[in-house]
PDB file of C-alpha atoms in Angstrom:
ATOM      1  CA  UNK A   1     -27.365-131.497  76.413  1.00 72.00           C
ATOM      2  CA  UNK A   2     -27.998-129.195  79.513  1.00 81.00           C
ATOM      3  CA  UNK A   3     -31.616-127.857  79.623  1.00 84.00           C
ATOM      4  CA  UNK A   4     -31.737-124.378  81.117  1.00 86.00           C
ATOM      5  CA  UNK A   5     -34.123-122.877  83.326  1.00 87.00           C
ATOM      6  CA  UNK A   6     -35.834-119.642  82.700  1.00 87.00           C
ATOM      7  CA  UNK A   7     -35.121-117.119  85.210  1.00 88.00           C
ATOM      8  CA  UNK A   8     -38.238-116.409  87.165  1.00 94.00           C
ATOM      9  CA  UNK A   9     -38.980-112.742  88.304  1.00 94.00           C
ATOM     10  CA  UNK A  10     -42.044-111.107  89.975  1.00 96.00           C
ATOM     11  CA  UNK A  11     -43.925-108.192  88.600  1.00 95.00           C
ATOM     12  CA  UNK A  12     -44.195-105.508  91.504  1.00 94.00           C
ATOM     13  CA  UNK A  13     -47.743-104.386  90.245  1.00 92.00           C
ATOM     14  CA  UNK A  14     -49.423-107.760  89.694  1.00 93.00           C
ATOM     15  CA  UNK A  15     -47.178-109.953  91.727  1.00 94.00           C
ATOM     16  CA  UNK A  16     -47.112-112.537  89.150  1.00 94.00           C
ATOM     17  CA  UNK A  17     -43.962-114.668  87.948  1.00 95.00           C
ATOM     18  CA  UNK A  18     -42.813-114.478  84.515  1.00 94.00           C
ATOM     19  CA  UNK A  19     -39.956-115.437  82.799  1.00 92.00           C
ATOM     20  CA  UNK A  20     -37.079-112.173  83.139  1.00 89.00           C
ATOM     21  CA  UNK A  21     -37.484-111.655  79.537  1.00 87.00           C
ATOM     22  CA  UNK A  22     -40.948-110.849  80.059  1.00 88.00           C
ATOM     23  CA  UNK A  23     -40.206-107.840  82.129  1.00 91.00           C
ATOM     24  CA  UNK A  24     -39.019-104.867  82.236  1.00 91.00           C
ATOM     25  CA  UNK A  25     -36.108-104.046  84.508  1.00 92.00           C
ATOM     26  CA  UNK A  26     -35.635-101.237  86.520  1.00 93.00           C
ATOM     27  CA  UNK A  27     -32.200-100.944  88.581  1.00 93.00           C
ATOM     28  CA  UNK A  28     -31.018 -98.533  91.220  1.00 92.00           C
ATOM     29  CA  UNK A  29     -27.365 -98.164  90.557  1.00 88.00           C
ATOM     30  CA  UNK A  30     -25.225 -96.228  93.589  1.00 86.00           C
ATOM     31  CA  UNK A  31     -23.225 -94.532  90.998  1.00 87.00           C
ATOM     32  CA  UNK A  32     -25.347 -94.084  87.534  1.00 87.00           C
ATOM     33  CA  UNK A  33     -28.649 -93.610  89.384  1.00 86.00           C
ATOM     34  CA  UNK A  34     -31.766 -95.248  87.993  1.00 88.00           C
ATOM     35  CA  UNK A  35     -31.094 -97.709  84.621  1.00 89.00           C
ATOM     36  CA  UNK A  36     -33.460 -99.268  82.097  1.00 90.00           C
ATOM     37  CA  UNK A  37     -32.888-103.038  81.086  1.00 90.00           C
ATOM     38  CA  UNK A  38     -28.950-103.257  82.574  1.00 90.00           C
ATOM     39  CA  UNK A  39     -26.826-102.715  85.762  1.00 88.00           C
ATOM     40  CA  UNK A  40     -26.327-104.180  89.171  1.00 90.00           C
ATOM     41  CA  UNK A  41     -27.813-103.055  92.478  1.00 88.00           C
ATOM     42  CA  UNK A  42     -31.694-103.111  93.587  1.00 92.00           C
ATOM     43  CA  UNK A  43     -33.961-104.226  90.742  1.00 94.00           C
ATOM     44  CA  UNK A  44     -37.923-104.201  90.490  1.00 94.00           C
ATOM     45  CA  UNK A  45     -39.753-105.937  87.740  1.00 94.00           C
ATOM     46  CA  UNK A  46     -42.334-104.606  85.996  1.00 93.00           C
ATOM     47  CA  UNK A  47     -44.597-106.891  83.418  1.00 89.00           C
ATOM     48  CA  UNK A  48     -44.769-105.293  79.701  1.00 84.00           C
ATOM     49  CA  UNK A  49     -48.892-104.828  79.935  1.00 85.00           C
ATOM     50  CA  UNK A  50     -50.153-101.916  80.046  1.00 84.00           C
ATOM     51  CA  UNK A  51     -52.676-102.488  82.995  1.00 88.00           C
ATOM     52  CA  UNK A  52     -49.135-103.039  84.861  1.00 87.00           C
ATOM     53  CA  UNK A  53     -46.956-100.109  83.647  1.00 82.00           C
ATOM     54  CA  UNK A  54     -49.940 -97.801  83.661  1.00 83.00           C
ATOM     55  CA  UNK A  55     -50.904 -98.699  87.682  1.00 84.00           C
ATOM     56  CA  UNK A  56     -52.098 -95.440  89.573  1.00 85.00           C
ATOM     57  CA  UNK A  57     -49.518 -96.704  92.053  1.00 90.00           C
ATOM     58  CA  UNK A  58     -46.389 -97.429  90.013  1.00 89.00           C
ATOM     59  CA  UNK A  59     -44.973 -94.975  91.447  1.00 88.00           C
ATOM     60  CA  UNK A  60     -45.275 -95.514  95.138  1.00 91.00           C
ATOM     61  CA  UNK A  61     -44.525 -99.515  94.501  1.00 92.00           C
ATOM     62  CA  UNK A  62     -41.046 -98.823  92.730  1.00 91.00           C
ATOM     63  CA  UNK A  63     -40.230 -96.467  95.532  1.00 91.00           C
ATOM     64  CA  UNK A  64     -40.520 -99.023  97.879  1.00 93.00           C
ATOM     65  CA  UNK A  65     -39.141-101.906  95.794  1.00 93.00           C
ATOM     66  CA  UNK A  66     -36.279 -99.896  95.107  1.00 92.00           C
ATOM     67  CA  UNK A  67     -36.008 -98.177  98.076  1.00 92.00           C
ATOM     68  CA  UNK A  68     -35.383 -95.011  97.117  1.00 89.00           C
ATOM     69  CA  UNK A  69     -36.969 -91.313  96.624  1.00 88.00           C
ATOM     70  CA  UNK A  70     -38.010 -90.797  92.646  1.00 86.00           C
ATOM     71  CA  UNK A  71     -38.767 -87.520  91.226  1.00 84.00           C
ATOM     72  CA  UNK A  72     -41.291 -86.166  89.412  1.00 81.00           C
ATOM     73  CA  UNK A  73     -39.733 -86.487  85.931  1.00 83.00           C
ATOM     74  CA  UNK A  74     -38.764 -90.129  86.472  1.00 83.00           C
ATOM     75  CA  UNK A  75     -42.396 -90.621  85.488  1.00 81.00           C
ATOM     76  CA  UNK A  76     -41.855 -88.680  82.271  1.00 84.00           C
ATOM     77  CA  UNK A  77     -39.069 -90.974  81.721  1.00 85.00           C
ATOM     78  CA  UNK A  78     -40.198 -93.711  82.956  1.00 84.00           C
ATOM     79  CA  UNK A  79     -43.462 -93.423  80.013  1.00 82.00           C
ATOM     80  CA  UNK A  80     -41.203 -92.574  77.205  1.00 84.00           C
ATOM     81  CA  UNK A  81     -39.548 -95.760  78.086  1.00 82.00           C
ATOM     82  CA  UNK A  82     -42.848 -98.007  78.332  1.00 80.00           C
ATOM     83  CA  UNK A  83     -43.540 -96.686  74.996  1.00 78.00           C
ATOM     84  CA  UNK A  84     -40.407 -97.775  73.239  1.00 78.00           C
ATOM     85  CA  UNK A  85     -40.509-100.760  74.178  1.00 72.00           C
ATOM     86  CA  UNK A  86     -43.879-101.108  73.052  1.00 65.00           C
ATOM     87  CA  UNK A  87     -43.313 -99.727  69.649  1.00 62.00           C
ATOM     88  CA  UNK A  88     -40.226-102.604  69.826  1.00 60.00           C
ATOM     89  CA  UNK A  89     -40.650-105.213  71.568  1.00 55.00           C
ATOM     90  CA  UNK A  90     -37.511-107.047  70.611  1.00 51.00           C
ATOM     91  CA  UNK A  91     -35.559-104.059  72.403  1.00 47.00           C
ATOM     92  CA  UNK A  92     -33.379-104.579  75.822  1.00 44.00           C
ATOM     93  CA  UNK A  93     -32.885-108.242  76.864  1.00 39.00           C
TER      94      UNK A  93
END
């Protein structure tokens, strides 16, 4: 039987490695924009604590990671997101 390997990602606001279904992923897409938990194109990892998500910084460290400009209501978004996957943790991956 072949043993797998967890895939191994790095939370952008701790910088620790966790197993991908640990994290939450956040993709830029050329076409669809900015994607929750699917697509292909730049990704940045973000751990499901709340000391993570909730960072003063978040913000500036996904712009970079993704390289990209957000705007303002990404962060509203971006919340109401955090908080559904909180309320199910299951969700996503």
């Amino acid at each position: 039987m072949i043993r797998q390997i967890p895939v191994m990602r790095i939370c952008i606001s701790c910088r620790k490695t966790y197993d991908r279904k640990h994290l939450i992923k956040i993709t830029k897409d050329h076409k669809q924009g900015i994607l929750f938990q699917k697509g292909m194109g730049r990704s940045a990892y973000i751990c499901k604590s709340k000391k993570c998500y909730s960072d003063s910084k978040i913000k500036k460290k996904l712009q970079k990671a993704l390289k990209t400009s957000l705007e303002p209501e990404f962060i509203d978004i971006f919340e109401k997101e955090i908080t559904s996957y909180n309320d199910n943790p299951n969700k996503g991956i």
